[in-house]
Coordinates of C-alpha atoms (C1' of nucleotides) in Angstrom, one line a residue:
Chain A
X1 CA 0.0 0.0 0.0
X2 CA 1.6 3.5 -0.8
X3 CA 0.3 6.7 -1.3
X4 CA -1.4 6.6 1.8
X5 CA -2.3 10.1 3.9
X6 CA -2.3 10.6 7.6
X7 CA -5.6 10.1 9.3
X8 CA -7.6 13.1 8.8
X9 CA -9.6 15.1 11.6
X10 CA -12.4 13.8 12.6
X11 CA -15.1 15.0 10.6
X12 CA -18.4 15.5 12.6
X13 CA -21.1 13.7 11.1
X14 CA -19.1 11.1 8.5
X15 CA -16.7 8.8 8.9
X16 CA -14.9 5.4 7.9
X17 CA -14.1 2.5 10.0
X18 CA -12.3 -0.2 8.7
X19 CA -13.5 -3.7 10.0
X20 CA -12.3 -7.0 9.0
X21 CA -9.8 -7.7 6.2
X22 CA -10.2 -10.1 3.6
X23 CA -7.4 -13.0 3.8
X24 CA -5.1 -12.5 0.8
X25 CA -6.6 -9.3 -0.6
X26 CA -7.4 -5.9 0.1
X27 CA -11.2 -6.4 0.2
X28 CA -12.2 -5.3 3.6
X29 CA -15.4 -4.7 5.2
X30 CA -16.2 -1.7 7.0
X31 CA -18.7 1.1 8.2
X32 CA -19.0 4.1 6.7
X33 CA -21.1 6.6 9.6
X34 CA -23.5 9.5 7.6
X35 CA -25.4 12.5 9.5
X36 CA -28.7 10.0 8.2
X37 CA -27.4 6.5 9.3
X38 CA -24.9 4.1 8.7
X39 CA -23.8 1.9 6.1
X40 CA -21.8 -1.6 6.5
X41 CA -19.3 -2.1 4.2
X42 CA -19.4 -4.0 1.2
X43 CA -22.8 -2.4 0.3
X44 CA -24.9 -2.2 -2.8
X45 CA -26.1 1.7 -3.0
X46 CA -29.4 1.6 -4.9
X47 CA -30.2 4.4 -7.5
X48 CA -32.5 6.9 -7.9
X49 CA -31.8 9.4 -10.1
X50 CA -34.5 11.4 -10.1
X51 CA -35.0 11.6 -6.6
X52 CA -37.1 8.3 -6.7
X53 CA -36.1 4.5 -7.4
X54 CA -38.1 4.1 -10.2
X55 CA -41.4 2.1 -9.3
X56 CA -40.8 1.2 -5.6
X57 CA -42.3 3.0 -3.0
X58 CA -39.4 4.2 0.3
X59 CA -40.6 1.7 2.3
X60 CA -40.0 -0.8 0.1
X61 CA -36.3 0.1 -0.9
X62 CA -36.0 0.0 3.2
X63 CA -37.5 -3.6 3.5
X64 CA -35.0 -4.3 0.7
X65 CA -32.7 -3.7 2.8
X66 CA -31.0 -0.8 0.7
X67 CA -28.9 1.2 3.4
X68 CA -28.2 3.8 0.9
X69 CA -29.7 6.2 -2.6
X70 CA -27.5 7.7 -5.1
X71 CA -29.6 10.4 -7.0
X72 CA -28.3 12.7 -9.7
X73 CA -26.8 16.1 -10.0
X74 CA -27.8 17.3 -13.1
X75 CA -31.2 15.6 -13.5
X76 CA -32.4 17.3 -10.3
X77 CA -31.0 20.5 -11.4
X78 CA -33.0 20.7 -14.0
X79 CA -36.1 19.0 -12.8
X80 CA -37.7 20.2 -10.4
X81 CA -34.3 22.3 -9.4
X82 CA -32.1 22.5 -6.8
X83 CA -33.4 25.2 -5.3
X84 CA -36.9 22.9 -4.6
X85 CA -35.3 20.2 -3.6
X86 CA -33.6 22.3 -1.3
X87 CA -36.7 24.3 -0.1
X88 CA -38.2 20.6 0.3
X89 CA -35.8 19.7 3.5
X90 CA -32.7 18.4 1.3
X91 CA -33.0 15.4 -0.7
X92 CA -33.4 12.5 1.9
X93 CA -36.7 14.4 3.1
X94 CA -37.8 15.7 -0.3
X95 CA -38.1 12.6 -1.7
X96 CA -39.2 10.6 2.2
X97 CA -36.3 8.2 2.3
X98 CA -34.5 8.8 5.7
X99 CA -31.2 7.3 5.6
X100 CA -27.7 8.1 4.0
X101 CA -28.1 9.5 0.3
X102 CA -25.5 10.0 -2.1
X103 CA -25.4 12.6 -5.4
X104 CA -23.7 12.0 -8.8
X105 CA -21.8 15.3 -10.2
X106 CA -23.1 15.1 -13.3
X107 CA -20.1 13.9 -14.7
X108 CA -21.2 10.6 -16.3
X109 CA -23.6 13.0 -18.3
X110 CA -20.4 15.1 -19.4
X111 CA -19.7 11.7 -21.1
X112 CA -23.5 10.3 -22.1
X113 CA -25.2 13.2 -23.6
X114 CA -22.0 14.0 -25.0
X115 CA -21.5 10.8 -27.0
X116 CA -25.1 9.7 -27.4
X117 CA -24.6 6.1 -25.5
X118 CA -23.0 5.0 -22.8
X119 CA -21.5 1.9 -23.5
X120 CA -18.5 2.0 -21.2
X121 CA -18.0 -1.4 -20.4
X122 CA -16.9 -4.7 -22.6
X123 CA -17.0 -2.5 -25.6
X124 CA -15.2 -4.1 -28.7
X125 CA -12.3 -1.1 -29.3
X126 CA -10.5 -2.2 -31.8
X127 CA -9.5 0.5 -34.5
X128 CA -12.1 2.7 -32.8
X129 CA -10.1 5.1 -31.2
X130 CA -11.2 8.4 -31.4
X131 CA -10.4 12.0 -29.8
X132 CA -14.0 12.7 -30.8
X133 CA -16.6 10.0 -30.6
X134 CA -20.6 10.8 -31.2
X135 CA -22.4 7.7 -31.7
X136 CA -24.1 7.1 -35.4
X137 CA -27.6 9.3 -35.7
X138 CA -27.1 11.2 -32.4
X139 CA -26.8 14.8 -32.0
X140 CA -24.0 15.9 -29.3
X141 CA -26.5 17.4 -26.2
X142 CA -22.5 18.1 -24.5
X143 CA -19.4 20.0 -25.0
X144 CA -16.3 19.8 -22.8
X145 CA -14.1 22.6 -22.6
X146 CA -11.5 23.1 -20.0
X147 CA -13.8 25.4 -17.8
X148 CA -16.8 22.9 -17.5
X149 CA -19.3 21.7 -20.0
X150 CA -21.9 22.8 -21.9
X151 CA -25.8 20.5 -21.9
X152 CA -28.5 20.9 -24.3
X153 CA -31.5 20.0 -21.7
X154 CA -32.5 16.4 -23.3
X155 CA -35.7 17.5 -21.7
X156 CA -36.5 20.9 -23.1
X157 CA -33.4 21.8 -25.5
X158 CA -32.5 24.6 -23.4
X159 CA -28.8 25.1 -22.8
X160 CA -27.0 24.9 -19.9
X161 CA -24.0 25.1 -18.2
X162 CA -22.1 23.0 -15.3
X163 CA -18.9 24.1 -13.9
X164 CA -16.7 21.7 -11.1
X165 CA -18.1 25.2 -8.7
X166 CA -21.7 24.5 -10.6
X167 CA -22.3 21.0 -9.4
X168 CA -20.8 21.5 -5.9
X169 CA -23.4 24.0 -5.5
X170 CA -26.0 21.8 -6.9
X171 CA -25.2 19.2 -4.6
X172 CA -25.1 21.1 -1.3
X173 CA -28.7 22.4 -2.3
X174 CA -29.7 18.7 -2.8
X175 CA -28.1 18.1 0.7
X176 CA -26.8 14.2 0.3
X177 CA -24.7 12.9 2.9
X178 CA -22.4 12.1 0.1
X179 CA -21.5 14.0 -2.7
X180 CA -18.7 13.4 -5.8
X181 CA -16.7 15.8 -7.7
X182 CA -17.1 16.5 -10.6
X183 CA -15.1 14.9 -13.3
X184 CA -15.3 13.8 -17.1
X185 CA -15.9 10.5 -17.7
X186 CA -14.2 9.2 -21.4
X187 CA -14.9 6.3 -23.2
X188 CA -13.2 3.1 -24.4
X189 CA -13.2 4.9 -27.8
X190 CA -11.1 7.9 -27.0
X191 CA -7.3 7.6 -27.9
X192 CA -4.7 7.7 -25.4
X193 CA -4.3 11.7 -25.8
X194 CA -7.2 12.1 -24.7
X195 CA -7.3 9.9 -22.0
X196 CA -4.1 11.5 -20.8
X197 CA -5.7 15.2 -21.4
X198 CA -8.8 14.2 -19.8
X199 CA -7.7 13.0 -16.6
X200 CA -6.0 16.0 -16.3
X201 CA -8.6 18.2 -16.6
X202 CA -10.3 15.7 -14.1
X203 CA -7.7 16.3 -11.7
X204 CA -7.9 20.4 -12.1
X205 CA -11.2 20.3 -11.6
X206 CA -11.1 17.9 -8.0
X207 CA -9.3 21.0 -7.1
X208 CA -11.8 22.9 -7.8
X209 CA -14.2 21.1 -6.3
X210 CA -12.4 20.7 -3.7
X211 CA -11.9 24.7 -2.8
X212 CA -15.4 25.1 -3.9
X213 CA -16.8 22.1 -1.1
X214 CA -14.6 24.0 1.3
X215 CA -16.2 27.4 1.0
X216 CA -19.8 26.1 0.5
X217 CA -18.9 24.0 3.9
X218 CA -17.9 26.8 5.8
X219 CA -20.6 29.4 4.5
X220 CA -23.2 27.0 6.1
X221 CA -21.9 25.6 9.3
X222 CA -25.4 25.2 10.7
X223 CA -25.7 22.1 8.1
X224 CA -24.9 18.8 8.5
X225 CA -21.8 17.8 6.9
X226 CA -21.3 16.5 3.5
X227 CA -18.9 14.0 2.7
X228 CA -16.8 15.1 -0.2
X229 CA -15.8 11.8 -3.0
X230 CA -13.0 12.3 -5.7
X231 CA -13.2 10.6 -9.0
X232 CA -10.8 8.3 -10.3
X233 CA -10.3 8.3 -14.3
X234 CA -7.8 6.9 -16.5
X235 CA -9.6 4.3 -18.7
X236 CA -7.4 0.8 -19.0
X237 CA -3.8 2.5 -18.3
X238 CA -2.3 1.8 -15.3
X239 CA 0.2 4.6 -15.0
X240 CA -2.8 7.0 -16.1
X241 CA -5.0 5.5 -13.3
X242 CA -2.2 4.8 -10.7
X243 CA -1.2 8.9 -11.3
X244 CA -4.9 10.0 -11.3
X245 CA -5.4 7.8 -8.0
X246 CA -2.2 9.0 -6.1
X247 CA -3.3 12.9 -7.5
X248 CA -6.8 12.9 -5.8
X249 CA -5.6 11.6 -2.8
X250 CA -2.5 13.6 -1.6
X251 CA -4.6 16.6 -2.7
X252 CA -5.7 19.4 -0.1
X253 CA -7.1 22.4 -0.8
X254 CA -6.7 25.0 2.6
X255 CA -6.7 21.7 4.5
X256 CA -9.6 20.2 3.0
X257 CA -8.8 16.6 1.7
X258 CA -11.4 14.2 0.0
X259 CA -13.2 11.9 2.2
X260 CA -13.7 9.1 0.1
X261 CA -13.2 8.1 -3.7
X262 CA -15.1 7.0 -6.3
X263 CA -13.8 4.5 -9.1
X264 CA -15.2 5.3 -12.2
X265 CA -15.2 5.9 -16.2
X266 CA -14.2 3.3 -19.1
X267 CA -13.5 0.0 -17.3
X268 CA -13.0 -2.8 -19.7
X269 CA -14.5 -5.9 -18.0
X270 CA -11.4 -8.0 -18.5
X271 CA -9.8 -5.0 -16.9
X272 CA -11.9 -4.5 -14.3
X273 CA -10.3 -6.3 -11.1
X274 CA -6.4 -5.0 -12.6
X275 CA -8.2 -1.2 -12.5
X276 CA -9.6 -1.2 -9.4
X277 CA -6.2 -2.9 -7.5
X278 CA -4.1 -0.3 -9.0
X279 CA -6.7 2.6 -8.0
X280 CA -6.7 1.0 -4.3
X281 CA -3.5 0.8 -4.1
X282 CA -2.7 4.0 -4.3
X283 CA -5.6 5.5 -2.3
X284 CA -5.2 5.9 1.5
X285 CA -6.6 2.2 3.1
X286 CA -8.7 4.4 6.0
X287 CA -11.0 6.3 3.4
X288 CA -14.0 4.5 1.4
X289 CA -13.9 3.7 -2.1
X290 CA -17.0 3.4 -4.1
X291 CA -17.6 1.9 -7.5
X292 CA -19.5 3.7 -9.6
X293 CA -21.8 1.7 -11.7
X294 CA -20.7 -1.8 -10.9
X295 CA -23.4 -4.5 -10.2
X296 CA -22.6 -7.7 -12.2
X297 CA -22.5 -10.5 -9.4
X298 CA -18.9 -11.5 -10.9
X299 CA -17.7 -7.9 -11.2
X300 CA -19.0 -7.2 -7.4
X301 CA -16.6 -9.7 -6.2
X302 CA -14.0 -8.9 -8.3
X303 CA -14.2 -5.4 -7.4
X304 CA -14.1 -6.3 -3.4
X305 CA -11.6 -8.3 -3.5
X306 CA -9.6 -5.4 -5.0
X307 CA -10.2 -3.1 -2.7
X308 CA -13.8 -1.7 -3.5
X309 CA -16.3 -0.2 -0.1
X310 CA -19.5 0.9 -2.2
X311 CA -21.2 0.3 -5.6
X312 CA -24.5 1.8 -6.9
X313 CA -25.6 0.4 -10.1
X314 CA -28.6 1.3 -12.2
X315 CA -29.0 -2.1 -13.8
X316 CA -30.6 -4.4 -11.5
X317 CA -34.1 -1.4 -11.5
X318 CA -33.4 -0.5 -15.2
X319 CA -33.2 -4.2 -16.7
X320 CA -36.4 -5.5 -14.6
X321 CA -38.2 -2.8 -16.6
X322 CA -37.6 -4.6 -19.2
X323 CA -38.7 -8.1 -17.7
X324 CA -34.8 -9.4 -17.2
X325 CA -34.4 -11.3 -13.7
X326 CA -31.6 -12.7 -11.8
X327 CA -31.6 -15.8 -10.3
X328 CA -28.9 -17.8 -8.5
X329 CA -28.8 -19.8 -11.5
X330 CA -28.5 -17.0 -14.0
X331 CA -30.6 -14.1 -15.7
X332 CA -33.4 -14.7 -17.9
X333 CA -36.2 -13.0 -19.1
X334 CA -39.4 -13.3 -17.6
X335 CA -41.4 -12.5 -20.5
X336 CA -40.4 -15.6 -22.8
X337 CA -42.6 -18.2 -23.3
X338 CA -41.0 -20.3 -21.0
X339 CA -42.7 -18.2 -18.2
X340 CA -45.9 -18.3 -19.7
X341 CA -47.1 -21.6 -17.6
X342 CA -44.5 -21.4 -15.2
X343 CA -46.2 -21.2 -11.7
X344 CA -42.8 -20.9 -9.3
X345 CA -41.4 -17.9 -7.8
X346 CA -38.3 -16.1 -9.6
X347 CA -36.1 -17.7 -7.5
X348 CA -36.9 -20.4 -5.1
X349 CA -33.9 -19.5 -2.4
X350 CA -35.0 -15.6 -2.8
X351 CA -36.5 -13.7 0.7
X352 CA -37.6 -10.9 -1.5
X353 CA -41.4 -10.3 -1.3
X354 CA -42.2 -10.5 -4.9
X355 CA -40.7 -14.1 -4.8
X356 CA -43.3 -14.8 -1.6
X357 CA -46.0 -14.1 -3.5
X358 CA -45.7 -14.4 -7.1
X359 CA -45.4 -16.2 -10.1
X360 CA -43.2 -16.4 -13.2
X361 CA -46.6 -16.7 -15.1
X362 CA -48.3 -14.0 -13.6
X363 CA -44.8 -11.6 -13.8
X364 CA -45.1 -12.9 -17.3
X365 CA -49.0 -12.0 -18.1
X366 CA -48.2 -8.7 -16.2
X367 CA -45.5 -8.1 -19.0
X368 CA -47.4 -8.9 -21.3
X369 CA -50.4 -7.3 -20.8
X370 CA -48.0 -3.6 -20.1
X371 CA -49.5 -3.5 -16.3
X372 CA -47.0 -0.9 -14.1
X373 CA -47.2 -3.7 -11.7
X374 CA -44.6 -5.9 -13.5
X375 CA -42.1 -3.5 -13.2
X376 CA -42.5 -2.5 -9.6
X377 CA -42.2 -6.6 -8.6
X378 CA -39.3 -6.7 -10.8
X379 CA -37.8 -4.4 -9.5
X380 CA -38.3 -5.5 -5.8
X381 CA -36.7 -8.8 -6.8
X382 CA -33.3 -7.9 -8.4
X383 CA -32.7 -4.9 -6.4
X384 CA -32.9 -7.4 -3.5
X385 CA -30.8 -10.0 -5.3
X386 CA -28.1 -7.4 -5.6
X387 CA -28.2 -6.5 -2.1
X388 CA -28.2 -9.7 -0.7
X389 CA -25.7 -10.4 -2.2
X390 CA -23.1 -8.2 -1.5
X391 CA -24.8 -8.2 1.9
X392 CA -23.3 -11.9 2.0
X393 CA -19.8 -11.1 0.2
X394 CA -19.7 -9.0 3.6
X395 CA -21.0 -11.9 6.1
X396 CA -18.3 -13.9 4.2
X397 CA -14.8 -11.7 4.6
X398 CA -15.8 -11.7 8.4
X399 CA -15.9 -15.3 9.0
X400 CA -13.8 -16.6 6.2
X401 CA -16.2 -18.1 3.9
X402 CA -15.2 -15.6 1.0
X403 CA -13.6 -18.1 -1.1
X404 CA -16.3 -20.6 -1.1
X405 CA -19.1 -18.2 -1.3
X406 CA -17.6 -16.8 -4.4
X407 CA -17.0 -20.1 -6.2
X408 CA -20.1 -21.2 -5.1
X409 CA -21.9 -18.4 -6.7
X410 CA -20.5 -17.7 -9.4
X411 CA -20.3 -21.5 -10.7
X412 CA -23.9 -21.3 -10.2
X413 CA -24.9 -17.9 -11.6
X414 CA -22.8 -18.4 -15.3
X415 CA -23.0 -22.1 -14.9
X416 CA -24.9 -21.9 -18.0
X417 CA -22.8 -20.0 -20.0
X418 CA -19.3 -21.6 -19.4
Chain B
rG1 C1' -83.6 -11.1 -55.0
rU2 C1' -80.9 -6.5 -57.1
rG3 C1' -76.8 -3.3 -56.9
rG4 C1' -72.1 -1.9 -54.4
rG5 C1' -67.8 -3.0 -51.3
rU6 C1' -64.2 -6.2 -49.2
rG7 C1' -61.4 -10.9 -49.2
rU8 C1' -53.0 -10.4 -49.0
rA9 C1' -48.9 -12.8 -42.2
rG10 C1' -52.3 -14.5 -35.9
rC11 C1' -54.6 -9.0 -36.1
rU12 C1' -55.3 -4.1 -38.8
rC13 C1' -53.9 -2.9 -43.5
rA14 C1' -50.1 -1.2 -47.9
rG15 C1' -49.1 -3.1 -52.6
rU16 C1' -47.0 1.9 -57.8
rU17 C1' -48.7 1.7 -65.7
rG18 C1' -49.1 -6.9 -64.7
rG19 C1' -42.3 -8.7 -63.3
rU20 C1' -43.7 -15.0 -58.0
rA21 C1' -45.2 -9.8 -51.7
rG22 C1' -44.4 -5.4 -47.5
rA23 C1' -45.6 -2.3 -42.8
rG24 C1' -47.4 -1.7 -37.8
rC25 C1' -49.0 -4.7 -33.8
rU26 C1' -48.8 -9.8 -32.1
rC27 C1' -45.6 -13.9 -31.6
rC28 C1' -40.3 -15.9 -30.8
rU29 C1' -35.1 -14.8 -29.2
rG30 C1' -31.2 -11.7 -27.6
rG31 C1' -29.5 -7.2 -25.2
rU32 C1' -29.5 -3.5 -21.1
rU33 C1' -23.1 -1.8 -15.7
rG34 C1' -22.1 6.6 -12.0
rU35 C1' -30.5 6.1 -16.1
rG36 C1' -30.8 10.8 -22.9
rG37 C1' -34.0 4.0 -21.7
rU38 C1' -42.0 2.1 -19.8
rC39 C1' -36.6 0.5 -24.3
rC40 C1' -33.2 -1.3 -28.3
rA41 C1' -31.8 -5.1 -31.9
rG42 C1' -32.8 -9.4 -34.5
rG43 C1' -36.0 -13.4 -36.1
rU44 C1' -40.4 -16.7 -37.4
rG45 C1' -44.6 -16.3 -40.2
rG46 C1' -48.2 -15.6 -46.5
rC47 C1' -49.5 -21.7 -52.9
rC48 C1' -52.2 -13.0 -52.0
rG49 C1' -60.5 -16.8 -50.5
rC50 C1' -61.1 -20.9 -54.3
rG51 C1' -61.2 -22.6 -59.7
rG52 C1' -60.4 -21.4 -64.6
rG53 C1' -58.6 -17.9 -68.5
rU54 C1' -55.3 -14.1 -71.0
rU55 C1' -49.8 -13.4 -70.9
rC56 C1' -43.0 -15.2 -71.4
rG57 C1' -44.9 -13.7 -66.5
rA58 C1' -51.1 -12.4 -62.6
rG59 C1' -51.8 -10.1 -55.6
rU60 C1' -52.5 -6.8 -59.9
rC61 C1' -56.4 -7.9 -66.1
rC62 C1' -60.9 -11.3 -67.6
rC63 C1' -64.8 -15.2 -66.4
rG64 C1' -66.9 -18.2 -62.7
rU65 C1' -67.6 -19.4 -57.7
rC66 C1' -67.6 -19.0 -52.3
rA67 C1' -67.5 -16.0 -47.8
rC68 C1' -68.3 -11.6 -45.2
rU69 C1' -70.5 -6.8 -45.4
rC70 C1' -73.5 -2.3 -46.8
rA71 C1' -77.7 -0.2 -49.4
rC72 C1' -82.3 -1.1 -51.7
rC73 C1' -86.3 -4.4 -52.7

RNA sequence: GUGGGUGUAGCUCAGUUGGUAGAGCUCCUGGUUGUGGUCCAGGUGGCCGCGGGUUCGAGUCCCGUCACUCACC
């Protein structure tokens, strides 16, 4: 382990607690203390971007047993606005959920409305490399100069404009317990020189961000704290992320230091556990690190096992939209005929509600006849597969049972497809 | 009974001056990794109501016939 800082000053109202360390890794577990709760490390943060998780009331993300909601920046500045959100009591009471939240920068948006997709991940490269990549048909709705970047609204067409200083004032009107910096994310398809420019801009603006978070911070002492994440770019080049790693965390701004890290842009599956081992080795072992947008049940324990606190995902509520479930034995679709007579839960071995009650058939009829309800039960159940199981990647680094919980697992889960 | 209309994919319908058929939906199968996504991609499926005729060639033109439908007796 190298780049590691002193312990900082206690900060009142977050903090990080390592717990037990995973035999032969870095994968640790720990707890991570917010001004709205706690959360045990490994933990699966579930995502709602627009101040809601789509189709699932509060209560239900709580019986889930989410501990924590990552909205977004730049959707809730421009709907309904920062400055309602903030008139409504902050985002935890605006939206009624009462324990730790999280905001996006906007950042990934720097990159997605830029481009016009947002495949990051497992993308075929080859010959591809681009400083200037727009996907085939789309307009550009973002332009990145070295200030900050300019949206087109996807909503309204109306232009905009987000700054590192920008989002950090966005997110302290949103209110989240934890907030990230904001960065550019690239894609697979940029060349190296722009990978190399890019996470230099990134690392500018942390600076930024950082100044910014301190003045906001001190402007408003009354407020609860807010934890403060850098970002971590670099794509797949190690002395890109190891540099961009090492960068975020030595950095202080008038004594203001990150609190936590997130791990993010073009991660090339194959690449995935190497990325995040450089990144944690260079990041200071007593601060969090979250992964941001990591949920595959192969790439969650690669990721811990390199190092990785926190993930929020938005696949497990975006693919049940579209009638995709997981099951210990794989994912399949629910609304393929082989669901149409099927009168067994999901999953057999699932505690979620919507495997207590229900039926593939009648998930299947519900997707078939368009009924909201599908969704909402589809939702219930992968978002609680996800949880549970990095819920029991954590029960496992405590008493040793890592190994076989991940062999176990993932045999089962892409037993099919190997 | 008379006159008109319509018969093309499971459904609703397109099919240009005749050159062995298309769309949407359905159906089937994939996909979805810091939400531009209640979506995207691909695929199956038709002796064009039936029987004759004209023509090198007919879903298209002609004759007959059957079914459905509308109007009037």
């Amino acid at each position: 382990m190298s780049g590691g800082l002193p312990s900082p000053a206690a900060r009142v109202g977050f903090s990080f607690e390592v717990g037990d360390q995973l035999a032969g890794g870095c994968g640790r577990t720990g707890t991570i203390t917010t001004p709205h709760g706690t959360i045990q490390t490994p933990a699966f943060v579930v995502v709602g971007t627009k101040a809601t998780v789509k189709t699932v009331l509060p209560e239900t993300v709580a019986e889930l047993g989410a501990q924590a909601v990552l909205a977004n920046a730049y959707h809730l500045y421009l709907q309904p606005g920062a400055d309602i959100v903030e008139a409504g009591g902050g985002l935890g009471r605006f939206m009624n959920w009462p324990g730790p939240t999280y905001t996006d920068s906007g950042g990934f948006q720097v990159m997605s409305l830029g481009v016009g997709f947002k495949k990051v991940l497992a993308m075929d490269v080859a010959g591809l490399a681009s400083d200037d990549v727009v996907a085939a048909g789309k307009s550009r709705l973002a332009r990145v100069d070295e200030d900050g970047v300019t949206f087109t609204s996807h909503l309204d067409g109306s232009s905009h404009r987000f700054t590192p200083e920008i989002s950090l004032q966005v997110q302290h009107r949103l209110g989240a317990d934890v907030i990230f910096a904001f960065d550019e994310l690239t894609t697979l398809m940029n060349t190296r020189g722009y990978q190399e420019r890019s996470v230099e801009r990134t690392h500018a603006w942390a600076i930024r961000c950082l100044a910014e978070h301190r003045r906001l911070t001190a402007e408003r002492p009354e407020r609860p704290y807010q934890a403060m994440f850098g970002v971590v770019q670099g794509a797949q080049y190690e002395d890109l992320r190891r540099r961009a790693a090492r960068g975020l965390a030595e950095l202080e701004v008038d004594g203001q230091a990150f609190d936590g890290f997130g791990i993010g842009g073009a991660l090339e599956k194959q690449k995935l556990g190497t990325i995040t081992g450089w990144v944690s080795a260079e990041l200071p072992v007593d601060k969090p690190r979250h992964m941001l947008g990591i949920s595959e049940p192969d790439d969650l324990f690669t990721c811990v096992e390199n190092g990785a606190d926190t993930f929020d995902c938005v696949s497990p509520s975006r693919v049940a939209r579209n009638a995709a479930v997981y099951t210990r034995d794989g994912r399949f679709n629910v609304n393929t005929a082989a669901s149409r007579r099927s009168f067994e839960p999901i999953d057999a071995e699932c505690d979620c509600y919507t495997c207590a009650h229900y039926t593939r058939a009648y998930l299947h009829h519900l997707f078939k006849a368009r009924e909201m309800l599908a969704a909402t039960l589809c939702t219930i159940h992968n978002e609680r597969f996800v949880i549970s199981l990095v819920d029991r990647i954590r029960t496992s680094i405590s008493d040793g049972s890592y190994a076989d919980l991940k062999a176990e697992t993932l045999g089962r889960y892409y037993a099919r497809h190997r």
